[in-house]
């Protein structure tokens, strides 16, 4: 077996990792069937700042399947309207607010995703007490296919998930190649978009769009002036503006956009928990807190967004703001 991993770092194409797996039959006889399965057990509902094994932070995983992108995914299934069961997001109707971790096939033993039928993808979920204990039981779980759990949407609980595929028989000396994207997205739409972008990357043979270079901002390039306004200074040369996109053969610099984070006060985990009247350990059933939330560093929305565009400078207007090459 040989594994090759591709980390894609381009903008819009950095929410997934491509996993290319080569299964080689180096024996002298054919293998009747090759089955590849990827099992995951993401405890994605963890809402305790520091580990406390008496606190049931793992109980509300939700596993789901999206037929459009053949996505097996898991998300945070707790109550986003409760700080004691989430991070206090005041929007309980947004059940897809949490981050989803997912995987989707791009090519299975030479068959691209566009030619795969739904029955070629095996989607399963189960709880800890249902873990298959033998090779035979694991094979049975990995080869349900048409009888799998794509149409069974479970209630929140502590779950694992499996997505598996059959590569058919493998003759002596032959190789079966599986290409799978492991991805994440903040919400269902973003998760689907990450899957769509992974498909584009595969279709383009990893030759991704090449945006113009980012501007350079010095350490003192962002200051607050005497009027209380923020000044942003950056460097971007005429040569960079005129540079050609290697795929298009033409310059595609469109201008600059400046965004700012929401003007929220700096808070720490301790501030939020105190305001909501909650604690990290399960005080009604005992348990010892490991760590101290009040020791955490205060943070602002700059770390996580949301962001608002405050200035759009099209290429034709760059000269209005530029001077001395800056």
PDB file of N, CA and C in Angstrom, residues 187-284:
ATOM      1  N   UNK A 187     -21.039  25.160   8.132  1.00  0.00           N
ATOM      2  CA  UNK A 187     -22.399  25.126   7.622  1.00  0.00           C
ATOM      3  C   UNK A 187     -22.522  24.192   6.441  1.00  0.00           C
ATOM      4  N   UNK A 188     -23.749  23.800   6.127  1.00  0.00           N
ATOM      5  CA  UNK A 188     -23.983  22.843   5.051  1.00  0.00           C
ATOM      6  C   UNK A 188     -23.560  23.397   3.698  1.00  0.00           C
ATOM      7  N   UNK A 189     -23.928  24.644   3.390  1.00  0.00           N
ATOM      8  CA  UNK A 189     -23.601  25.212   2.080  1.00  0.00           C
ATOM      9  C   UNK A 189     -22.096  25.292   1.873  1.00  0.00           C
ATOM     10  N   UNK A 190     -21.359  25.701   2.905  1.00  0.00           N
ATOM     11  CA  UNK A 190     -19.908  25.793   2.780  1.00  0.00           C
ATOM     12  C   UNK A 190     -19.274  24.415   2.648  1.00  0.00           C
ATOM     13  N   UNK A 191     -19.851  23.428   3.322  1.00  0.00           N
ATOM     14  CA  UNK A 191     -19.334  22.070   3.197  1.00  0.00           C
ATOM     15  C   UNK A 191     -19.555  21.547   1.782  1.00  0.00           C
ATOM     16  N   UNK A 192     -20.724  21.811   1.234  1.00  0.00           N
ATOM     17  CA  UNK A 192     -20.993  21.417  -0.149  1.00  0.00           C
ATOM     18  C   UNK A 192     -20.068  22.153  -1.117  1.00  0.00           C
ATOM     19  N   UNK A 193     -19.793  23.429  -0.840  1.00  0.00           N
ATOM     20  CA  UNK A 193     -18.899  24.188  -1.710  1.00  0.00           C
ATOM     21  C   UNK A 193     -17.485  23.631  -1.656  1.00  0.00           C
ATOM     22  N   UNK A 194     -17.041  23.228  -0.462  1.00  0.00           N
ATOM     23  CA  UNK A 194     -15.717  22.618  -0.348  1.00  0.00           C
ATOM     24  C   UNK A 194     -15.641  21.339  -1.173  1.00  0.00           C
ATOM     25  N   UNK A 195     -16.717  20.554  -1.169  1.00  0.00           N
ATOM     26  CA  UNK A 195     -16.756  19.336  -1.984  1.00  0.00           C
ATOM     27  C   UNK A 195     -16.729  19.683  -3.468  1.00  0.00           C
ATOM     28  N   UNK A 196     -17.479  20.718  -3.857  1.00  0.00           N
ATOM     29  CA  UNK A 196     -17.484  21.143  -5.261  1.00  0.00           C
ATOM     30  C   UNK A 196     -16.102  21.610  -5.693  1.00  0.00           C
ATOM     31  N   UNK A 197     -15.409  22.338  -4.813  1.00  0.00           N
ATOM     32  CA  UNK A 197     -14.070  22.812  -5.142  1.00  0.00           C
ATOM     33  C   UNK A 197     -13.079  21.659  -5.227  1.00  0.00           C
ATOM     34  N   UNK A 198     -13.247  20.650  -4.374  1.00  0.00           N
ATOM     35  CA  UNK A 198     -12.383  19.470  -4.457  1.00  0.00           C
ATOM     36  C   UNK A 198     -12.578  18.764  -5.795  1.00  0.00           C
ATOM     37  N   UNK A 199     -13.818  18.701  -6.255  1.00  0.00           N
ATOM     38  CA  UNK A 199     -14.090  18.097  -7.564  1.00  0.00           C
ATOM     39  C   UNK A 199     -13.439  18.910  -8.688  1.00  0.00           C
ATOM     40  N   UNK A 200     -13.524  20.234  -8.586  1.00  0.00           N
ATOM     41  CA  UNK A 200     -12.884  21.074  -9.597  1.00  0.00           C
ATOM     42  C   UNK A 200     -11.380  20.818  -9.626  1.00  0.00           C
ATOM     43  N   UNK A 201     -10.769  20.746  -8.453  1.00  0.00           N
ATOM     44  CA  UNK A 201      -9.329  20.507  -8.387  1.00  0.00           C
ATOM     45  C   UNK A 201      -8.969  19.182  -9.053  1.00  0.00           C
ATOM     46  N   UNK A 202      -9.787  18.173  -8.824  1.00  0.00           N
ATOM     47  CA  UNK A 202      -9.554  16.866  -9.452  1.00  0.00           C
ATOM     48  C   UNK A 202      -9.725  16.959 -10.967  1.00  0.00           C
ATOM     49  N   UNK A 203     -10.800  17.608 -11.417  1.00  0.00           N
ATOM     50  CA  UNK A 203     -11.059  17.735 -12.853  1.00  0.00           C
ATOM     51  C   UNK A 203      -9.944  18.500 -13.558  1.00  0.00           C
ATOM     52  N   UNK A 204      -9.356  19.461 -12.863  1.00  0.00           N
ATOM     53  CA  UNK A 204      -8.288  20.272 -13.452  1.00  0.00           C
ATOM     54  C   UNK A 204      -6.910  19.640 -13.259  1.00  0.00           C
ATOM     55  N   UNK A 205      -6.884  18.407 -12.747  1.00  0.00           N
ATOM     56  CA  UNK A 205      -5.616  17.712 -12.490  1.00  0.00           C
ATOM     57  C   UNK A 205      -4.719  18.546 -11.578  1.00  0.00           C
ATOM     58  N   UNK A 206      -5.337  19.170 -10.567  1.00  0.00           N
ATOM     59  CA  UNK A 206      -4.681  19.952  -9.520  1.00  0.00           C
ATOM     60  C   UNK A 206      -4.052  21.242 -10.042  1.00  0.00           C
ATOM     61  N   UNK A 207      -4.339  21.624 -11.289  1.00  0.00           N
ATOM     62  CA  UNK A 207      -3.854  22.897 -11.827  1.00  0.00           C
ATOM     63  C   UNK A 207      -4.859  23.984 -11.449  1.00  0.00           C
ATOM     64  N   UNK A 208      -4.697  24.533 -10.261  1.00  0.00           N
ATOM     65  CA  UNK A 208      -5.692  25.435  -9.685  1.00  0.00           C
ATOM     66  C   UNK A 208      -5.534  26.866 -10.185  1.00  0.00           C
ATOM     67  N   UNK A 209      -6.581  27.681 -10.022  1.00  0.00           N
ATOM     68  CA  UNK A 209      -6.456  29.103 -10.370  1.00  0.00           C
ATOM     69  C   UNK A 209      -5.304  29.743  -9.608  1.00  0.00           C
ATOM     70  N   UNK A 210      -4.663  30.695 -10.254  1.00  0.00           N
ATOM     71  CA  UNK A 210      -3.488  31.340  -9.662  1.00  0.00           C
ATOM     72  C   UNK A 210      -3.767  32.830  -9.510  1.00  0.00           C
ATOM     73  N   UNK A 211      -4.262  33.246  -8.361  1.00  0.00           N
ATOM     74  CA  UNK A 211      -4.607  34.660  -8.161  1.00  0.00           C
ATOM     75  C   UNK A 211      -3.360  35.526  -8.122  1.00  0.00           C
ATOM     76  N   UNK A 212      -3.511  36.826  -8.351  1.00  0.00           N
ATOM     77  CA  UNK A 212      -2.364  37.733  -8.229  1.00  0.00           C
ATOM     78  C   UNK A 212      -1.765  37.658  -6.829  1.00  0.00           C
ATOM     79  N   UNK A 213      -0.516  38.072  -6.726  1.00  0.00           N
ATOM     80  CA  UNK A 213       0.164  38.050  -5.433  1.00  0.00           C
ATOM     81  C   UNK A 213      -0.548  38.955  -4.435  1.00  0.00           C
ATOM     82  N   UNK A 214      -0.472  38.589  -3.166  1.00  0.00           N
ATOM     83  CA  UNK A 214      -1.074  39.406  -2.113  1.00  0.00           C
ATOM     84  C   UNK A 214      -0.208  40.633  -1.849  1.00  0.00           C
ATOM     85  N   UNK A 215      -0.804  41.754  -1.456  1.00  0.00           N
ATOM     86  CA  UNK A 215      -0.010  42.942  -1.124  1.00  0.00           C
ATOM     87  C   UNK A 215       0.808  42.717   0.138  1.00  0.00           C
ATOM     88  N   UNK A 216       1.870  43.485   0.272  1.00  0.00           N
ATOM     89  CA  UNK A 216       2.740  43.399   1.436  1.00  0.00           C
ATOM     90  C   UNK A 216       2.427  44.547   2.391  1.00  0.00           C
ATOM     91  N   UNK A 217       2.158  44.207   3.646  1.00  0.00           N
ATOM     92  CA  UNK A 217       1.875  45.207   4.674  1.00  0.00           C
ATOM     93  C   UNK A 217       2.978  45.128   5.719  1.00  0.00           C
ATOM     94  N   UNK A 218       3.668  46.242   5.956  1.00  0.00           N
ATOM     95  CA  UNK A 218       4.749  46.273   6.936  1.00  0.00           C
ATOM     96  C   UNK A 218       4.193  46.171   8.348  1.00  0.00           C
ATOM     97  N   UNK A 219       5.091  45.956   9.301  1.00  0.00           N
ATOM     98  CA  UNK A 219       4.672  45.815  10.696  1.00  0.00           C
ATOM     99  C   UNK A 219       3.950  47.063  11.186  1.00  0.00           C
ATOM    100  N   UNK A 220       4.328  48.228  10.656  1.00  0.00           N
ATOM    101  CA  UNK A 220       3.675  49.484  11.054  1.00  0.00           C
ATOM    102  C   UNK A 220       2.707  49.968   9.975  1.00  0.00           C
ATOM    103  N   UNK A 221       2.217  49.063   9.143  1.00  0.00           N
ATOM    104  CA  UNK A 221       1.354  49.440   8.035  1.00  0.00           C
ATOM    105  C   UNK A 221      -0.083  49.710   8.414  1.00  0.00           C
ATOM    106  N   UNK A 222      -0.457  49.403   9.645  1.00  0.00           N
ATOM    107  CA  UNK A 222      -1.817  49.674  10.117  1.00  0.00           C
ATOM    108  C   UNK A 222      -1.706  50.511  11.387  1.00  0.00           C
ATOM    109  N   UNK A 223      -2.162  51.756  11.334  1.00  0.00           N
ATOM    110  CA  UNK A 223      -2.063  52.648  12.489  1.00  0.00           C
ATOM    111  C   UNK A 223      -3.392  53.373  12.687  1.00  0.00           C
ATOM    112  N   UNK A 224      -3.583  53.905  13.876  1.00  0.00           N
ATOM    113  CA  UNK A 224      -4.727  54.774  14.166  1.00  0.00           C
ATOM    114  C   UNK A 224      -4.214  56.207  14.225  1.00  0.00           C
ATOM    115  N   UNK A 225      -4.725  57.075  13.362  1.00  0.00           N
ATOM    116  CA  UNK A 225      -4.214  58.442  13.294  1.00  0.00           C
ATOM    117  C   UNK A 225      -4.831  59.333  14.369  1.00  0.00           C
ATOM    118  N   UNK A 226      -4.450  60.606  14.358  1.00  0.00           N
ATOM    119  CA  UNK A 226      -4.903  61.540  15.393  1.00  0.00           C
ATOM    120  C   UNK A 226      -6.408  61.753  15.362  1.00  0.00           C
ATOM    121  N   UNK A 227      -7.015  61.521  14.214  1.00  0.00           N
ATOM    122  CA  UNK A 227      -8.468  61.694  14.100  1.00  0.00           C
ATOM    123  C   UNK A 227      -9.228  60.455  14.556  1.00  0.00           C
ATOM    124  N   UNK A 228      -8.494  59.443  14.991  1.00  0.00           N
ATOM    125  CA  UNK A 228      -9.140  58.220  15.455  1.00  0.00           C
ATOM    126  C   UNK A 228      -9.529  57.275  14.337  1.00  0.00           C
ATOM    127  N   UNK A 229      -8.995  57.518  13.139  1.00  0.00           N
ATOM    128  CA  UNK A 229      -9.292  56.652  12.010  1.00  0.00           C
ATOM    129  C   UNK A 229      -8.111  55.723  11.726  1.00  0.00           C
ATOM    130  N   UNK A 230      -8.417  54.598  11.123  1.00  0.00           N
ATOM    131  CA  UNK A 230      -7.385  53.611  10.821  1.00  0.00           C
ATOM    132  C   UNK A 230      -6.792  53.884   9.449  1.00  0.00           C
ATOM    133  N   UNK A 231      -5.473  53.928   9.376  1.00  0.00           N
ATOM    134  CA  UNK A 231      -4.769  54.069   8.111  1.00  0.00           C
ATOM    135  C   UNK A 231      -4.084  52.742   7.784  1.00  0.00           C
ATOM    136  N   UNK A 232      -4.299  52.262   6.572  1.00  0.00           N
ATOM    137  CA  UNK A 232      -3.686  51.018   6.116  1.00  0.00           C
ATOM    138  C   UNK A 232      -2.786  51.339   4.935  1.00  0.00           C
ATOM    139  N   UNK A 233      -1.527  50.967   5.035  1.00  0.00           N
ATOM    140  CA  UNK A 233      -0.563  51.216   3.964  1.00  0.00           C
ATOM    141  C   UNK A 233       0.028  49.890   3.513  1.00  0.00           C
ATOM    142  N   UNK A 234       0.030  49.680   2.205  1.00  0.00           N
ATOM    143  CA  UNK A 234       0.606  48.442   1.692  1.00  0.00           C
ATOM    144  C   UNK A 234       1.409  48.730   0.429  1.00  0.00           C
ATOM    145  N   UNK A 235       2.216  47.768   0.057  1.00  0.00           N
ATOM    146  CA  UNK A 235       3.078  47.893  -1.116  1.00  0.00           C
ATOM    147  C   UNK A 235       2.623  46.929  -2.200  1.00  0.00           C
ATOM    148  N   UNK A 236       2.466  47.470  -3.413  1.00  0.00           N
ATOM    149  CA  UNK A 236       2.098  46.634  -4.561  1.00  0.00           C
ATOM    150  C   UNK A 236       2.621  47.331  -5.809  1.00  0.00           C
ATOM    151  N   UNK A 237       3.522  46.707  -6.519  1.00  0.00           N
ATOM    152  CA  UNK A 237       4.215  47.370  -7.620  1.00  0.00           C
ATOM    153  C   UNK A 237       3.404  47.353  -8.913  1.00  0.00           C
ATOM    154  N   UNK A 238       3.794  48.221  -9.842  1.00  0.00           N
ATOM    155  CA  UNK A 238       3.169  48.218 -11.169  1.00  0.00           C
ATOM    156  C   UNK A 238       3.411  46.888 -11.870  1.00  0.00           C
ATOM    157  N   UNK A 239       4.575  46.311 -11.625  1.00  0.00           N
ATOM    158  CA  UNK A 239       4.886  45.021 -12.252  1.00  0.00           C
ATOM    159  C   UNK A 239       3.941  43.933 -11.753  1.00  0.00           C
ATOM    160  N   UNK A 240       3.594  43.978 -10.471  1.00  0.00           N
ATOM    161  CA  UNK A 240       2.645  42.997  -9.935  1.00  0.00           C
ATOM    162  C   UNK A 240       1.259  43.192 -10.542  1.00  0.00           C
ATOM    163  N   UNK A 241       0.856  44.444 -10.713  1.00  0.00           N
ATOM    164  CA  UNK A 241      -0.451  44.727 -11.307  1.00  0.00           C
ATOM    165  C   UNK A 241      -0.508  44.219 -12.748  1.00  0.00           C
ATOM    166  N   UNK A 242       0.602  44.336 -13.462  1.00  0.00           N
ATOM    167  CA  UNK A 242       0.631  43.963 -14.879  1.00  0.00           C
ATOM    168  C   UNK A 242       1.004  42.503 -15.109  1.00  0.00           C
ATOM    169  N   UNK A 243       1.296  41.762 -14.044  1.00  0.00           N
ATOM    170  CA  UNK A 243       1.744  40.376 -14.220  1.00  0.00           C
ATOM    171  C   UNK A 243       0.652  39.530 -14.871  1.00  0.00           C
ATOM    172  N   UNK A 244       1.070  38.559 -15.685  1.00  0.00           N
ATOM    173  CA  UNK A 244       0.144  37.723 -16.433  1.00  0.00           C
ATOM    174  C   UNK A 244      -0.239  36.485 -15.636  1.00  0.00           C
ATOM    175  N   UNK A 245      -1.510  36.132 -15.700  1.00  0.00           N
ATOM    176  CA  UNK A 245      -1.955  34.856 -15.148  1.00  0.00           C
ATOM    177  C   UNK A 245      -1.414  33.757 -16.063  1.00  0.00           C
ATOM    178  N   UNK A 246      -0.649  32.800 -15.536  1.00  0.00           N
ATOM    179  CA  UNK A 246      -0.025  31.787 -16.398  1.00  0.00           C
ATOM    180  C   UNK A 246      -1.023  30.912 -17.146  1.00  0.00           C
ATOM    181  N   UNK A 247      -2.256  30.799 -16.626  1.00  0.00           N
ATOM    182  CA  UNK A 247      -3.260  29.989 -17.316  1.00  0.00           C
ATOM    183  C   UNK A 247      -3.998  30.791 -18.387  1.00  0.00           C
ATOM    184  N   UNK A 248      -4.259  32.071 -18.090  1.00  0.00           N
ATOM    185  CA  UNK A 248      -5.025  32.897 -19.025  1.00  0.00           C
ATOM    186  C   UNK A 248      -4.148  33.583 -20.071  1.00  0.00           C
ATOM    187  N   UNK A 249      -2.894  33.867 -19.679  1.00  0.00           N
ATOM    188  CA  UNK A 249      -2.023  34.605 -20.584  1.00  0.00           C
ATOM    189  C   UNK A 249      -2.278  36.088 -20.577  1.00  0.00           C
ATOM    190  N   UNK A 250      -3.118  36.562 -19.674  1.00  0.00           N
ATOM    191  CA  UNK A 250      -3.430  37.986 -19.551  1.00  0.00           C
ATOM    192  C   UNK A 250      -3.380  38.386 -18.079  1.00  0.00           C
ATOM    193  N   UNK A 251      -3.261  39.688 -17.844  1.00  0.00           N
ATOM    194  CA  UNK A 251      -3.296  40.193 -16.471  1.00  0.00           C
ATOM    195  C   UNK A 251      -4.733  40.161 -15.965  1.00  0.00           C
ATOM    196  N   UNK A 252      -4.924  39.721 -14.742  1.00  0.00           N
ATOM    197  CA  UNK A 252      -6.290  39.653 -14.198  1.00  0.00           C
ATOM    198  C   UNK A 252      -6.400  40.322 -12.835  1.00  0.00           C
ATOM    199  N   UNK A 253      -5.497  41.267 -12.558  1.00  0.00           N
ATOM    200  CA  UNK A 253      -5.591  42.042 -11.325  1.00  0.00           C
ATOM    201  C   UNK A 253      -6.856  42.896 -11.373  1.00  0.00           C
ATOM    202  N   UNK A 254      -7.707  42.793 -10.357  1.00  0.00           N
ATOM    203  CA  UNK A 254      -9.001  43.487 -10.361  1.00  0.00           C
ATOM    204  C   UNK A 254      -9.066  44.638  -9.378  1.00  0.00           C
ATOM    205  N   UNK A 255      -8.118  44.729  -8.445  1.00  0.00           N
ATOM    206  CA  UNK A 255      -8.144  45.803  -7.470  1.00  0.00           C
ATOM    207  C   UNK A 255      -7.939  45.288  -6.064  1.00  0.00           C
ATOM    208  N   UNK A 256      -8.290  46.112  -5.086  1.00  0.00           N
ATOM    209  CA  UNK A 256      -8.129  45.763  -3.677  1.00  0.00           C
ATOM    210  C   UNK A 256      -9.468  45.894  -2.955  1.00  0.00           C
ATOM    211  N   UNK A 257      -9.649  45.086  -1.945  1.00  0.00           N
ATOM    212  CA  UNK A 257     -10.789  45.217  -1.044  1.00  0.00           C
ATOM    213  C   UNK A 257     -10.278  45.160   0.390  1.00  0.00           C
ATOM    214  N   UNK A 258     -10.805  46.039   1.219  1.00  0.00           N
ATOM    215  CA  UNK A 258     -10.410  46.088   2.626  1.00  0.00           C
ATOM    216  C   UNK A 258     -11.610  45.679   3.480  1.00  0.00           C
ATOM    217  N   UNK A 259     -11.371  44.756   4.371  1.00  0.00           N
ATOM    218  CA  UNK A 259     -12.415  44.263   5.268  1.00  0.00           C
ATOM    219  C   UNK A 259     -12.024  44.562   6.708  1.00  0.00           C
ATOM    220  N   UNK A 260     -13.024  44.673   7.558  1.00  0.00           N
ATOM    221  CA  UNK A 260     -12.758  44.797   8.988  1.00  0.00           C
ATOM    222  C   UNK A 260     -13.609  43.781   9.745  1.00  0.00           C
ATOM    223  N   UNK A 261     -13.115  43.404  10.901  1.00  0.00           N
ATOM    224  CA  UNK A 261     -13.873  42.487  11.748  1.00  0.00           C
ATOM    225  C   UNK A 261     -14.958  43.260  12.483  1.00  0.00           C
ATOM    226  N   UNK A 262     -15.933  42.532  12.993  1.00  0.00           N
ATOM    227  CA  UNK A 262     -16.991  43.162  13.779  1.00  0.00           C
ATOM    228  C   UNK A 262     -16.379  43.852  14.986  1.00  0.00           C
ATOM    229  N   UNK A 263     -16.917  45.025  15.331  1.00  0.00           N
ATOM    230  CA  UNK A 263     -16.354  45.802  16.436  1.00  0.00           C
ATOM    231  C   UNK A 263     -16.896  45.295  17.763  1.00  0.00           C
ATOM    232  N   UNK A 264     -16.536  44.084  18.089  1.00  0.00           N
ATOM    233  CA  UNK A 264     -16.976  43.491  19.356  1.00  0.00           C
ATOM    234  C   UNK A 264     -15.875  43.657  20.396  1.00  0.00           C
ATOM    235  N   UNK A 265     -16.224  43.766  21.673  1.00  0.00           N
ATOM    236  CA  UNK A 265     -15.190  43.879  22.705  1.00  0.00           C
ATOM    237  C   UNK A 265     -14.418  42.578  22.849  1.00  0.00           C
ATOM    238  N   UNK A 266     -13.212  42.687  23.376  1.00  0.00           N
ATOM    239  CA  UNK A 266     -12.401  41.497  23.621  1.00  0.00           C
ATOM    240  C   UNK A 266     -12.978  40.736  24.810  1.00  0.00           C
ATOM    241  N   UNK A 267     -13.074  39.414  24.664  1.00  0.00           N
ATOM    242  CA  UNK A 267     -13.641  38.578  25.709  1.00  0.00           C
ATOM    243  C   UNK A 267     -12.770  37.340  25.887  1.00  0.00           C
ATOM    244  N   UNK A 268     -12.868  36.746  27.042  1.00  0.00           N
ATOM    245  CA  UNK A 268     -12.220  35.458  27.277  1.00  0.00           C
ATOM    246  C   UNK A 268     -13.302  34.411  27.504  1.00  0.00           C
ATOM    247  N   UNK A 269     -12.905  33.149  27.496  1.00  0.00           N
ATOM    248  CA  UNK A 269     -13.869  32.087  27.786  1.00  0.00           C
ATOM    249  C   UNK A 269     -14.496  32.298  29.155  1.00  0.00           C
ATOM    250  N   UNK A 270     -13.696  32.763  30.116  1.00  0.00           N
ATOM    251  CA  UNK A 270     -14.203  32.999  31.464  1.00  0.00           C
ATOM    252  C   UNK A 270     -15.260  34.100  31.468  1.00  0.00           C
ATOM    253  N   UNK A 271     -15.034  35.176  30.697  1.00  0.00           N
ATOM    254  CA  UNK A 271     -16.019  36.262  30.609  1.00  0.00           C
ATOM    255  C   UNK A 271     -17.364  35.737  30.122  1.00  0.00           C
ATOM    256  N   UNK A 272     -17.323  34.950  29.056  1.00  0.00           N
ATOM    257  CA  UNK A 272     -18.558  34.444  28.448  1.00  0.00           C
ATOM    258  C   UNK A 272     -19.273  33.500  29.401  1.00  0.00           C
ATOM    259  N   UNK A 273     -18.521  32.601  30.033  1.00  0.00           N
ATOM    260  CA  UNK A 273     -19.135  31.625  30.933  1.00  0.00           C
ATOM    261  C   UNK A 273     -19.735  32.309  32.156  1.00  0.00           C
ATOM    262  N   UNK A 274     -19.055  33.348  32.655  1.00  0.00           N
ATOM    263  CA  UNK A 274     -19.582  34.081  33.806  1.00  0.00           C
ATOM    264  C   UNK A 274     -20.876  34.804  33.439  1.00  0.00           C
ATOM    265  N   UNK A 275     -20.891  35.436  32.274  1.00  0.00           N
ATOM    266  CA  UNK A 275     -22.090  36.155  31.839  1.00  0.00           C
ATOM    267  C   UNK A 275     -23.274  35.223  31.644  1.00  0.00           C
ATOM    268  N   UNK A 276     -22.994  33.997  31.198  1.00  0.00           N
ATOM    269  CA  UNK A 276     -24.065  33.035  30.947  1.00  0.00           C
ATOM    270  C   UNK A 276     -24.416  32.212  32.186  1.00  0.00           C
ATOM    271  N   UNK A 277     -23.613  32.344  33.242  1.00  0.00           N
ATOM    272  CA  UNK A 277     -23.892  31.599  34.466  1.00  0.00           C
ATOM    273  C   UNK A 277     -23.623  30.115  34.360  1.00  0.00           C
ATOM    274  N   UNK A 278     -22.612  29.730  33.605  1.00  0.00           N
ATOM    275  CA  UNK A 278     -22.291  28.308  33.444  1.00  0.00           C
ATOM    276  C   UNK A 278     -20.839  28.066  33.834  1.00  0.00           C
ATOM    277  N   UNK A 279     -20.530  26.811  34.092  1.00  0.00           N
ATOM    278  CA  UNK A 279     -19.163  26.413  34.391  1.00  0.00           C
ATOM    279  C   UNK A 279     -18.792  25.242  33.505  1.00  0.00           C
ATOM    280  N   UNK A 280     -17.511  24.955  33.411  1.00  0.00           N
ATOM    281  CA  UNK A 280     -17.055  23.932  32.477  1.00  0.00           C
ATOM    282  C   UNK A 280     -17.194  22.525  33.027  1.00  0.00           C
ATOM    283  N   UNK A 281     -17.176  22.365  34.352  1.00  0.00           N
ATOM    284  CA  UNK A 281     -17.272  21.008  34.889  1.00  0.00           C
ATOM    285  C   UNK A 281     -18.710  20.695  35.297  1.00  0.00           C
ATOM    286  N   UNK A 282     -19.000  19.443  35.421  1.00  0.00           N
ATOM    287  CA  UNK A 282     -20.340  18.985  35.777  1.00  0.00           C
ATOM    288  C   UNK A 282     -20.459  18.998  37.298  1.00  0.00           C
ATOM    289  N   UNK A 283     -20.787  20.160  37.859  1.00  0.00           N
ATOM    290  CA  UNK A 283     -20.765  20.320  39.310  1.00  0.00           C
ATOM    291  C   UNK A 283     -21.843  19.517  40.018  1.00  0.00           C
ATOM    292  N   UNK A 284     -22.917  19.136  39.308  1.00  0.00           N
ATOM    293  CA  UNK A 284     -23.991  18.382  39.961  1.00  0.00           C
ATOM    294  C   UNK A 284     -23.637  16.912  40.138  1.00  0.00           C
TER     295      UNK A 284
END
